[in-house]
């Protein structure tokens, strides 16, 4: 009887430990990050980068994503200087946009040029986790074979980023969905020829709309591939290309909350970056304040 009682108590203890371990494991799941793409306030960043970043921090933003890296400088500051600015304001920059093109890859040597190596180096100094290329030059998407070949360069960029504890990424526009090469959509060619462990996708849920892309469909088609997301809404426009322009979250056709919930739940998305490029007469910074309030209202 004593032995049976001992075994029963032991089994209960083990069950409790398992449950406790399960709770610990659950708590280790990646938390989501809400940030802002600084292109949203591009004119403010041109005039007064320090003051603009301070205003974002005062609104409650804790993460930003850059869109300005020229001659080894972020908005006119070296990587170390910009990192200090961010640190002093309590801001983090887990991702940033720098276009990777033909000039960054030496075909003859089979390696990256110093220009791209410096890009990776400076991104690491700034504390980035993702180095995101937000464009694919027209010359690289003229035929199926050339595009597929350049996707190998994407994978190699992922290997280079990995050495510095980061990941390479790509951010879509609309042409990836409207353009087909050998009867295959450009975006499908890209996702089917890049290694998910090396190349992350930043799904811009608004940009794709005019090209026929639908975020919900992609999240189902490629589950777990979209680690980053540009949170954006779209309204009809006569001014912008494609007949659409971005607007305050929740006011357009995208169904933003449904999409970001899908991304968080099954798409593997942890980085939710607010981006608004058109403002319907409002000040860009005011729009960023509204967008953040809406994200918080939605539980982000």
PDB file of C-alpha atoms in Angstrom:
ATOM      1  CA  UNK A   1       0.000   0.000   0.000  1.00  0.00           C
ATOM      2  CA  UNK A   2       2.801   2.339   0.908  1.00  0.00           C
ATOM      3  CA  UNK A   3       4.516   1.682  -2.428  1.00  0.00           C
ATOM      4  CA  UNK A   4       1.287   2.263  -4.360  1.00  0.00           C
ATOM      5  CA  UNK A   5       0.688   5.501  -2.490  1.00  0.00           C
ATOM      6  CA  UNK A   6       4.243   6.572  -3.250  1.00  0.00           C
ATOM      7  CA  UNK A   7       3.802   5.813  -6.959  1.00  0.00           C
ATOM      8  CA  UNK A   8       0.486   7.687  -7.076  1.00  0.00           C
ATOM      9  CA  UNK A   9       2.003  10.738  -5.433  1.00  0.00           C
ATOM     10  CA  UNK A  10       4.977  10.505  -7.759  1.00  0.00           C
ATOM     11  CA  UNK A  11       2.710  10.333 -10.795  1.00  0.00           C
ATOM     12  CA  UNK A  12       0.806  13.386  -9.583  1.00  0.00           C
ATOM     13  CA  UNK A  13       4.068  15.265  -9.025  1.00  0.00           C
ATOM     14  CA  UNK A  14       5.281  14.372 -12.512  1.00  0.00           C
ATOM     15  CA  UNK A  15       1.991  15.479 -14.021  1.00  0.00           C
ATOM     16  CA  UNK A  16       2.295  18.780 -12.173  1.00  0.00           C
ATOM     17  CA  UNK A  17       5.854  19.206 -13.390  1.00  0.00           C
ATOM     18  CA  UNK A  18       4.780  18.481 -16.964  1.00  0.00           C
ATOM     19  CA  UNK A  19       2.023  21.061 -16.738  1.00  0.00           C
ATOM     20  CA  UNK A  20       4.441  23.575 -15.235  1.00  0.00           C
ATOM     21  CA  UNK A  21       6.978  22.854 -17.987  1.00  0.00           C
ATOM     22  CA  UNK A  22       4.229  23.262 -20.561  1.00  0.00           C
ATOM     23  CA  UNK A  23       3.358  26.668 -19.112  1.00  0.00           C
ATOM     24  CA  UNK A  24       6.986  27.691 -19.216  1.00  0.00           C
ATOM     25  CA  UNK A  25       7.247  26.588 -22.828  1.00  0.00           C
ATOM     26  CA  UNK A  26       4.099  28.505 -23.736  1.00  0.00           C
ATOM     27  CA  UNK A  27       5.548  31.658 -22.210  1.00  0.00           C
ATOM     28  CA  UNK A  28       8.615  31.293 -24.394  1.00  0.00           C
ATOM     29  CA  UNK A  29       6.590  31.712 -27.561  1.00  0.00           C
ATOM     30  CA  UNK A  30       7.744  34.685 -29.586  1.00  0.00           C
ATOM     31  CA  UNK A  31       5.950  37.860 -28.581  1.00  0.00           C
ATOM     32  CA  UNK A  32       4.700  40.156 -31.263  1.00  0.00           C
ATOM     33  CA  UNK A  33       6.226  43.555 -31.896  1.00  0.00           C
ATOM     34  CA  UNK A  34       4.328  46.628 -33.096  1.00  0.00           C
ATOM     35  CA  UNK A  35       6.431  49.236 -34.860  1.00  0.00           C
ATOM     36  CA  UNK A  36       6.294  51.965 -37.471  1.00  0.00           C
ATOM     37  CA  UNK A  37       7.978  52.209 -40.862  1.00  0.00           C
ATOM     38  CA  UNK A  38       9.712  55.591 -40.876  1.00  0.00           C
ATOM     39  CA  UNK A  39       8.825  56.076 -44.546  1.00  0.00           C
ATOM     40  CA  UNK A  40       5.376  56.913 -43.159  1.00  0.00           C
ATOM     41  CA  UNK A  41       6.833  60.198 -41.873  1.00  0.00           C
ATOM     42  CA  UNK A  42       9.510  60.596 -44.535  1.00  0.00           C
ATOM     43  CA  UNK A  43       9.255  64.402 -44.839  1.00  0.00           C
ATOM     44  CA  UNK A  44       9.444  64.819 -41.060  1.00  0.00           C
ATOM     45  CA  UNK A  45      12.481  62.541 -40.960  1.00  0.00           C
ATOM     46  CA  UNK A  46      14.157  64.653 -43.655  1.00  0.00           C
ATOM     47  CA  UNK A  47      13.590  67.901 -41.765  1.00  0.00           C
ATOM     48  CA  UNK A  48      14.119  66.753 -38.183  1.00  0.00           C
ATOM     49  CA  UNK A  49      14.995  63.081 -37.637  1.00  0.00           C
ATOM     50  CA  UNK A  50      15.742  63.477 -33.920  1.00  0.00           C
ATOM     51  CA  UNK A  51      12.606  65.458 -33.159  1.00  0.00           C
ATOM     52  CA  UNK A  52      10.442  63.104 -35.217  1.00  0.00           C
ATOM     53  CA  UNK A  53      11.759  59.998 -33.462  1.00  0.00           C
ATOM     54  CA  UNK A  54      11.171  61.682 -30.120  1.00  0.00           C
ATOM     55  CA  UNK A  55       7.551  62.388 -31.070  1.00  0.00           C
ATOM     56  CA  UNK A  56       7.022  58.740 -32.033  1.00  0.00           C
ATOM     57  CA  UNK A  57       8.456  57.605 -28.710  1.00  0.00           C
ATOM     58  CA  UNK A  58       6.165  60.016 -26.863  1.00  0.00           C
ATOM     59  CA  UNK A  59       3.165  58.541 -28.707  1.00  0.00           C
ATOM     60  CA  UNK A  60       4.057  55.135 -27.317  1.00  0.00           C
ATOM     61  CA  UNK A  61       5.993  53.563 -30.163  1.00  0.00           C
ATOM     62  CA  UNK A  62       8.826  51.321 -28.996  1.00  0.00           C
ATOM     63  CA  UNK A  63       9.979  49.951 -32.371  1.00  0.00           C
ATOM     64  CA  UNK A  64      10.819  51.587 -35.685  1.00  0.00           C
ATOM     65  CA  UNK A  65      11.879  50.374 -39.122  1.00  0.00           C
ATOM     66  CA  UNK A  66      14.227  52.521 -41.191  1.00  0.00           C
ATOM     67  CA  UNK A  67      13.891  53.368 -44.879  1.00  0.00           C
ATOM     68  CA  UNK A  68      16.998  55.472 -45.302  1.00  0.00           C
ATOM     69  CA  UNK A  69      20.499  54.029 -45.499  1.00  0.00           C
ATOM     70  CA  UNK A  70      22.803  56.024 -47.769  1.00  0.00           C
ATOM     71  CA  UNK A  71      26.621  56.027 -47.794  1.00  0.00           C
ATOM     72  CA  UNK A  72      26.706  53.960 -44.608  1.00  0.00           C
ATOM     73  CA  UNK A  73      24.470  56.412 -42.774  1.00  0.00           C
ATOM     74  CA  UNK A  74      20.940  56.190 -41.375  1.00  0.00           C
ATOM     75  CA  UNK A  75      19.179  59.525 -41.825  1.00  0.00           C
ATOM     76  CA  UNK A  76      22.594  61.199 -41.859  1.00  0.00           C
ATOM     77  CA  UNK A  77      23.996  59.352 -38.841  1.00  0.00           C
ATOM     78  CA  UNK A  78      26.542  56.530 -38.697  1.00  0.00           C
ATOM     79  CA  UNK A  79      25.311  53.180 -37.423  1.00  0.00           C
ATOM     80  CA  UNK A  80      26.825  53.748 -33.972  1.00  0.00           C
ATOM     81  CA  UNK A  81      25.395  57.278 -33.749  1.00  0.00           C
ATOM     82  CA  UNK A  82      21.933  56.143 -34.832  1.00  0.00           C
ATOM     83  CA  UNK A  83      21.990  53.218 -32.400  1.00  0.00           C
ATOM     84  CA  UNK A  84      22.749  55.635 -29.558  1.00  0.00           C
ATOM     85  CA  UNK A  85      19.902  57.926 -30.618  1.00  0.00           C
ATOM     86  CA  UNK A  86      17.500  54.982 -30.584  1.00  0.00           C
ATOM     87  CA  UNK A  87      18.797  53.714 -27.244  1.00  0.00           C
ATOM     88  CA  UNK A  88      18.476  57.136 -25.648  1.00  0.00           C
ATOM     89  CA  UNK A  89      14.829  57.342 -26.755  1.00  0.00           C
ATOM     90  CA  UNK A  90      14.030  53.790 -25.638  1.00  0.00           C
ATOM     91  CA  UNK A  91      13.480  52.688 -29.244  1.00  0.00           C
ATOM     92  CA  UNK A  92      14.513  49.475 -30.959  1.00  0.00           C
ATOM     93  CA  UNK A  93      14.957  48.845 -34.669  1.00  0.00           C
ATOM     94  CA  UNK A  94      14.495  45.122 -35.368  1.00  0.00           C
ATOM     95  CA  UNK A  95      14.217  45.625 -39.121  1.00  0.00           C
ATOM     96  CA  UNK A  96      15.171  48.045 -41.857  1.00  0.00           C
ATOM     97  CA  UNK A  97      14.794  48.546 -45.606  1.00  0.00           C
ATOM     98  CA  UNK A  98      17.759  48.593 -47.964  1.00  0.00           C
ATOM     99  CA  UNK A  99      17.329  47.532 -51.596  1.00  0.00           C
ATOM    100  CA  UNK A 100      19.636  44.707 -52.659  1.00  0.00           C
ATOM    101  CA  UNK A 101      20.424  44.816 -56.377  1.00  0.00           C
ATOM    102  CA  UNK A 102      22.896  43.682 -59.017  1.00  0.00           C
ATOM    103  CA  UNK A 103      25.529  46.101 -57.718  1.00  0.00           C
ATOM    104  CA  UNK A 104      25.704  44.144 -54.473  1.00  0.00           C
ATOM    105  CA  UNK A 105      26.630  40.803 -56.038  1.00  0.00           C
ATOM    106  CA  UNK A 106      29.860  40.111 -57.942  1.00  0.00           C
ATOM    107  CA  UNK A 107      28.885  37.407 -60.435  1.00  0.00           C
ATOM    108  CA  UNK A 108      32.509  36.773 -61.448  1.00  0.00           C
ATOM    109  CA  UNK A 109      33.783  36.252 -57.905  1.00  0.00           C
ATOM    110  CA  UNK A 110      30.595  34.621 -56.689  1.00  0.00           C
ATOM    111  CA  UNK A 111      30.424  36.823 -53.618  1.00  0.00           C
ATOM    112  CA  UNK A 112      28.871  40.013 -52.300  1.00  0.00           C
ATOM    113  CA  UNK A 113      30.511  43.379 -52.879  1.00  0.00           C
ATOM    114  CA  UNK A 114      31.763  45.441 -49.965  1.00  0.00           C
ATOM    115  CA  UNK A 115      28.706  47.650 -50.400  1.00  0.00           C
ATOM    116  CA  UNK A 116      26.395  44.849 -49.251  1.00  0.00           C
ATOM    117  CA  UNK A 117      28.813  43.560 -46.629  1.00  0.00           C
ATOM    118  CA  UNK A 118      28.828  47.038 -45.059  1.00  0.00           C
ATOM    119  CA  UNK A 119      25.022  47.082 -45.176  1.00  0.00           C
ATOM    120  CA  UNK A 120      24.885  43.878 -43.112  1.00  0.00           C
ATOM    121  CA  UNK A 121      27.585  45.105 -40.749  1.00  0.00           C
ATOM    122  CA  UNK A 122      25.817  48.404 -40.048  1.00  0.00           C
ATOM    123  CA  UNK A 123      22.443  46.700 -39.629  1.00  0.00           C
ATOM    124  CA  UNK A 124      23.962  44.486 -36.937  1.00  0.00           C
ATOM    125  CA  UNK A 125      25.393  47.528 -35.139  1.00  0.00           C
ATOM    126  CA  UNK A 126      21.895  49.042 -35.048  1.00  0.00           C
ATOM    127  CA  UNK A 127      20.498  45.899 -33.467  1.00  0.00           C
ATOM    128  CA  UNK A 128      18.497  44.699 -36.456  1.00  0.00           C
ATOM    129  CA  UNK A 129      17.178  41.147 -36.644  1.00  0.00           C
ATOM    130  CA  UNK A 130      16.066  41.504 -40.234  1.00  0.00           C
ATOM    131  CA  UNK A 131      17.714  43.148 -43.255  1.00  0.00           C
ATOM    132  CA  UNK A 132      14.805  43.667 -45.650  1.00  0.00           C
ATOM    133  CA  UNK A 133      15.094  44.443 -49.359  1.00  0.00           C
ATOM    134  CA  UNK A 134      11.942  46.345 -50.384  1.00  0.00           C
ATOM    135  CA  UNK A 135      12.283  46.202 -54.155  1.00  0.00           C
ATOM    136  CA  UNK A 136      13.254  43.976 -57.065  1.00  0.00           C
ATOM    137  CA  UNK A 137      14.724  45.840 -59.999  1.00  0.00           C
ATOM    138  CA  UNK A 138      12.936  45.469 -63.349  1.00  0.00           C
ATOM    139  CA  UNK A 139      16.095  43.997 -64.886  1.00  0.00           C
ATOM    140  CA  UNK A 140      15.867  41.067 -62.467  1.00  0.00           C
ATOM    141  CA  UNK A 141      12.303  40.117 -63.362  1.00  0.00           C
ATOM    142  CA  UNK A 142      12.358  39.956 -67.143  1.00  0.00           C
ATOM    143  CA  UNK A 143      12.292  36.167 -67.405  1.00  0.00           C
ATOM    144  CA  UNK A 144      11.789  33.105 -65.215  1.00  0.00           C
ATOM    145  CA  UNK A 145      15.383  31.825 -65.303  1.00  0.00           C
ATOM    146  CA  UNK A 146      16.998  35.154 -64.352  1.00  0.00           C
ATOM    147  CA  UNK A 147      14.638  35.636 -61.436  1.00  0.00           C
ATOM    148  CA  UNK A 148      15.131  32.079 -60.204  1.00  0.00           C
ATOM    149  CA  UNK A 149      18.907  32.545 -60.442  1.00  0.00           C
ATOM    150  CA  UNK A 150      18.779  35.748 -58.406  1.00  0.00           C
ATOM    151  CA  UNK A 151      16.784  33.952 -55.706  1.00  0.00           C
ATOM    152  CA  UNK A 152      19.977  32.008 -55.052  1.00  0.00           C
ATOM    153  CA  UNK A 153      21.591  35.365 -54.274  1.00  0.00           C
ATOM    154  CA  UNK A 154      18.723  35.964 -51.826  1.00  0.00           C
ATOM    155  CA  UNK A 155      19.578  32.673 -50.118  1.00  0.00           C
ATOM    156  CA  UNK A 156      23.254  33.606 -50.001  1.00  0.00           C
ATOM    157  CA  UNK A 157      22.323  36.958 -48.461  1.00  0.00           C
ATOM    158  CA  UNK A 158      20.447  34.986 -45.846  1.00  0.00           C
ATOM    159  CA  UNK A 159      23.618  32.999 -45.126  1.00  0.00           C
ATOM    160  CA  UNK A 160      25.620  36.217 -44.819  1.00  0.00           C
ATOM    161  CA  UNK A 161      23.054  37.758 -42.454  1.00  0.00           C
ATOM    162  CA  UNK A 162      22.977  34.577 -40.387  1.00  0.00           C
ATOM    163  CA  UNK A 163      26.673  35.001 -39.570  1.00  0.00           C
ATOM    164  CA  UNK A 164      25.746  38.236 -37.776  1.00  0.00           C
ATOM    165  CA  UNK A 165      22.711  36.719 -36.048  1.00  0.00           C
ATOM    166  CA  UNK A 166      20.210  38.237 -38.479  1.00  0.00           C
ATOM    167  CA  UNK A 167      17.955  37.143 -41.313  1.00  0.00           C
ATOM    168  CA  UNK A 168      17.516  38.504 -44.811  1.00  0.00           C
ATOM    169  CA  UNK A 169      14.012  39.470 -45.907  1.00  0.00           C
ATOM    170  CA  UNK A 170      11.960  40.718 -48.833  1.00  0.00           C
ATOM    171  CA  UNK A 171       9.058  43.180 -48.905  1.00  0.00           C
ATOM    172  CA  UNK A 172       6.513  43.018 -51.720  1.00  0.00           C
ATOM    173  CA  UNK A 173       4.787  45.679 -53.779  1.00  0.00           C
ATOM    174  CA  UNK A 174       2.105  44.938 -56.398  1.00  0.00           C
ATOM    175  CA  UNK A 175       4.015  43.756 -59.476  1.00  0.00           C
ATOM    176  CA  UNK A 176       4.820  40.425 -57.795  1.00  0.00           C
ATOM    177  CA  UNK A 177       1.152  39.510 -58.182  1.00  0.00           C
ATOM    178  CA  UNK A 178       0.247  41.139 -61.488  1.00  0.00           C
ATOM    179  CA  UNK A 179       3.350  39.958 -63.371  1.00  0.00           C
ATOM    180  CA  UNK A 180       3.818  36.365 -64.526  1.00  0.00           C
ATOM    181  CA  UNK A 181       6.956  34.776 -65.952  1.00  0.00           C
ATOM    182  CA  UNK A 182       6.451  31.474 -67.801  1.00  0.00           C
ATOM    183  CA  UNK A 183       2.858  31.542 -66.524  1.00  0.00           C
ATOM    184  CA  UNK A 184       3.971  31.735 -62.870  1.00  0.00           C
ATOM    185  CA  UNK A 185       3.399  34.745 -60.629  1.00  0.00           C
ATOM    186  CA  UNK A 186       6.622  36.502 -59.664  1.00  0.00           C
ATOM    187  CA  UNK A 187       5.784  36.137 -55.960  1.00  0.00           C
ATOM    188  CA  UNK A 188       5.314  32.377 -56.304  1.00  0.00           C
ATOM    189  CA  UNK A 189       8.675  32.096 -58.059  1.00  0.00           C
ATOM    190  CA  UNK A 190      10.290  34.020 -55.217  1.00  0.00           C
ATOM    191  CA  UNK A 191       8.745  32.029 -52.386  1.00  0.00           C
ATOM    192  CA  UNK A 192       9.266  28.673 -54.054  1.00  0.00           C
ATOM    193  CA  UNK A 193      12.963  29.340 -54.683  1.00  0.00           C
ATOM    194  CA  UNK A 194      14.034  30.843 -51.364  1.00  0.00           C
ATOM    195  CA  UNK A 195      14.930  28.940 -48.204  1.00  0.00           C
ATOM    196  CA  UNK A 196      12.507  29.926 -45.375  1.00  0.00           C
ATOM    197  CA  UNK A 197      15.275  29.423 -42.820  1.00  0.00           C
ATOM    198  CA  UNK A 198      17.381  32.066 -44.571  1.00  0.00           C
ATOM    199  CA  UNK A 199      14.892  34.422 -46.244  1.00  0.00           C
ATOM    200  CA  UNK A 200      11.935  35.912 -44.380  1.00  0.00           C
ATOM    201  CA  UNK A 201       8.996  37.550 -46.109  1.00  0.00           C
ATOM    202  CA  UNK A 202       7.560  40.887 -45.054  1.00  0.00           C
ATOM    203  CA  UNK A 203       3.995  40.814 -46.311  1.00  0.00           C
ATOM    204  CA  UNK A 204       2.758  44.279 -47.231  1.00  0.00           C
ATOM    205  CA  UNK A 205      -0.964  43.621 -47.029  1.00  0.00           C
ATOM    206  CA  UNK A 206      -1.851  46.912 -48.734  1.00  0.00           C
ATOM    207  CA  UNK A 207       0.641  47.179 -51.594  1.00  0.00           C
ATOM    208  CA  UNK A 208      -0.445  43.914 -53.138  1.00  0.00           C
ATOM    209  CA  UNK A 209      -4.109  44.832 -53.407  1.00  0.00           C
ATOM    210  CA  UNK A 210      -3.891  46.772 -56.679  1.00  0.00           C
ATOM    211  CA  UNK A 211      -1.895  43.941 -58.252  1.00  0.00           C
ATOM    212  CA  UNK A 212      -4.487  41.331 -57.345  1.00  0.00           C
ATOM    213  CA  UNK A 213      -2.755  39.921 -54.259  1.00  0.00           C
ATOM    214  CA  UNK A 214      -4.894  39.047 -51.245  1.00  0.00           C
ATOM    215  CA  UNK A 215      -3.183  38.640 -47.886  1.00  0.00           C
ATOM    216  CA  UNK A 216      -5.612  36.076 -46.452  1.00  0.00           C
ATOM    217  CA  UNK A 217      -5.077  33.775 -49.425  1.00  0.00           C
ATOM    218  CA  UNK A 218      -1.287  34.028 -49.136  1.00  0.00           C
ATOM    219  CA  UNK A 219      -1.305  33.313 -45.405  1.00  0.00           C
ATOM    220  CA  UNK A 220      -3.177  30.092 -46.178  1.00  0.00           C
ATOM    221  CA  UNK A 221      -1.066  29.222 -49.220  1.00  0.00           C
ATOM    222  CA  UNK A 222       2.289  29.752 -47.495  1.00  0.00           C
ATOM    223  CA  UNK A 223       1.727  29.186 -43.750  1.00  0.00           C
ATOM    224  CA  UNK A 224       4.558  30.298 -41.504  1.00  0.00           C
ATOM    225  CA  UNK A 225       6.429  32.192 -44.231  1.00  0.00           C
ATOM    226  CA  UNK A 226       5.530  35.732 -43.180  1.00  0.00           C
ATOM    227  CA  UNK A 227       7.594  36.661 -40.144  1.00  0.00           C
ATOM    228  CA  UNK A 228       7.055  40.359 -40.772  1.00  0.00           C
ATOM    229  CA  UNK A 229       4.009  42.270 -41.919  1.00  0.00           C
ATOM    230  CA  UNK A 230       3.383  45.815 -43.075  1.00  0.00           C
ATOM    231  CA  UNK A 231       0.081  46.721 -41.483  1.00  0.00           C
ATOM    232  CA  UNK A 232      -1.711  48.937 -43.975  1.00  0.00           C
ATOM    233  CA  UNK A 233      -5.210  49.754 -45.189  1.00  0.00           C
ATOM    234  CA  UNK A 234      -6.239  50.904 -48.672  1.00  0.00           C
ATOM    235  CA  UNK A 235      -8.926  53.162 -50.116  1.00  0.00           C
ATOM    236  CA  UNK A 236      -9.788  53.967 -53.744  1.00  0.00           C
ATOM    237  CA  UNK A 237      -7.670  56.710 -55.255  1.00  0.00           C
ATOM    238  CA  UNK A 238      -7.405  58.557 -58.537  1.00  0.00           C
ATOM    239  CA  UNK A 239      -3.970  59.909 -57.664  1.00  0.00           C
ATOM    240  CA  UNK A 240      -1.969  56.835 -56.726  1.00  0.00           C
ATOM    241  CA  UNK A 241      -0.823  54.091 -59.110  1.00  0.00           C
ATOM    242  CA  UNK A 242      -3.043  51.055 -59.230  1.00  0.00           C
ATOM    243  CA  UNK A 243      -6.063  53.076 -58.166  1.00  0.00           C
ATOM    244  CA  UNK A 244      -5.480  52.659 -54.429  1.00  0.00           C
ATOM    245  CA  UNK A 245      -3.790  54.595 -51.621  1.00  0.00           C
ATOM    246  CA  UNK A 246      -3.129  53.875 -47.963  1.00  0.00           C
ATOM    247  CA  UNK A 247      -5.307  55.304 -45.195  1.00  0.00           C
ATOM    248  CA  UNK A 248      -5.999  55.098 -41.465  1.00  0.00           C
ATOM    249  CA  UNK A 249      -6.256  51.479 -40.324  1.00  0.00           C
ATOM    250  CA  UNK A 250      -9.774  50.096 -40.362  1.00  0.00           C
ATOM    251  CA  UNK A 251     -11.134  52.659 -42.832  1.00  0.00           C
ATOM    252  CA  UNK A 252     -10.394  50.797 -46.071  1.00  0.00           C
ATOM    253  CA  UNK A 253     -11.020  47.531 -47.905  1.00  0.00           C
ATOM    254  CA  UNK A 254      -8.250  45.299 -46.539  1.00  0.00           C
ATOM    255  CA  UNK A 255      -9.920  43.900 -43.409  1.00  0.00           C
ATOM    256  CA  UNK A 256      -6.759  44.638 -41.444  1.00  0.00           C
ATOM    257  CA  UNK A 257      -7.644  43.139 -38.059  1.00  0.00           C
ATOM    258  CA  UNK A 258      -8.654  39.822 -39.591  1.00  0.00           C
ATOM    259  CA  UNK A 259      -5.388  39.667 -41.533  1.00  0.00           C
ATOM    260  CA  UNK A 260      -3.087  40.518 -38.626  1.00  0.00           C
ATOM    261  CA  UNK A 261      -4.949  38.062 -36.392  1.00  0.00           C
ATOM    262  CA  UNK A 262      -4.404  35.372 -39.041  1.00  0.00           C
ATOM    263  CA  UNK A 263      -0.732  36.264 -39.272  1.00  0.00           C
ATOM    264  CA  UNK A 264      -0.264  36.107 -35.525  1.00  0.00           C
ATOM    265  CA  UNK A 265      -2.204  32.875 -35.130  1.00  0.00           C
ATOM    266  CA  UNK A 266      -0.957  30.739 -38.002  1.00  0.00           C
ATOM    267  CA  UNK A 267       1.267  32.809 -40.263  1.00  0.00           C
ATOM    268  CA  UNK A 268       4.280  32.903 -37.964  1.00  0.00           C
ATOM    269  CA  UNK A 269       4.165  36.710 -37.901  1.00  0.00           C
ATOM    270  CA  UNK A 270       5.858  38.442 -34.968  1.00  0.00           C
ATOM    271  CA  UNK A 271       6.721  41.855 -36.467  1.00  0.00           C
ATOM    272  CA  UNK A 272       3.729  44.085 -37.187  1.00  0.00           C
ATOM    273  CA  UNK A 273       4.972  47.314 -38.748  1.00  0.00           C
ATOM    274  CA  UNK A 274       2.482  50.127 -39.332  1.00  0.00           C
ATOM    275  CA  UNK A 275       2.931  51.939 -42.631  1.00  0.00           C
ATOM    276  CA  UNK A 276       0.789  54.696 -44.107  1.00  0.00           C
ATOM    277  CA  UNK A 277       2.017  56.580 -47.158  1.00  0.00           C
ATOM    278  CA  UNK A 278      -1.013  58.767 -47.984  1.00  0.00           C
ATOM    279  CA  UNK A 279      -2.833  60.880 -45.414  1.00  0.00           C
ATOM    280  CA  UNK A 280      -6.018  62.395 -46.895  1.00  0.00           C
ATOM    281  CA  UNK A 281      -5.103  65.897 -45.705  1.00  0.00           C
ATOM    282  CA  UNK A 282      -3.962  64.921 -42.199  1.00  0.00           C
ATOM    283  CA  UNK A 283      -0.453  65.362 -40.815  1.00  0.00           C
ATOM    284  CA  UNK A 284       1.585  62.138 -41.122  1.00  0.00           C
ATOM    285  CA  UNK A 285       2.520  62.133 -37.430  1.00  0.00           C
ATOM    286  CA  UNK A 286      -1.143  62.538 -36.464  1.00  0.00           C
ATOM    287  CA  UNK A 287      -1.950  59.526 -38.629  1.00  0.00           C
ATOM    288  CA  UNK A 288       0.736  57.489 -36.874  1.00  0.00           C
ATOM    289  CA  UNK A 289      -0.842  58.351 -33.530  1.00  0.00           C
ATOM    290  CA  UNK A 290      -4.276  57.253 -34.748  1.00  0.00           C
ATOM    291  CA  UNK A 291      -2.919  54.035 -36.263  1.00  0.00           C
ATOM    292  CA  UNK A 292      -1.139  53.059 -33.045  1.00  0.00           C
ATOM    293  CA  UNK A 293      -4.278  53.733 -30.983  1.00  0.00           C
ATOM    294  CA  UNK A 294      -6.264  51.457 -33.312  1.00  0.00           C
ATOM    295  CA  UNK A 295      -3.666  48.678 -33.045  1.00  0.00           C
ATOM    296  CA  UNK A 296      -3.826  48.917 -29.253  1.00  0.00           C
ATOM    297  CA  UNK A 297      -7.613  48.817 -29.383  1.00  0.00           C
ATOM    298  CA  UNK A 298      -7.314  45.597 -31.384  1.00  0.00           C
ATOM    299  CA  UNK A 299      -5.077  44.114 -28.683  1.00  0.00           C
ATOM    300  CA  UNK A 300      -1.651  44.711 -30.261  1.00  0.00           C
TER     301      UNK A 300
END
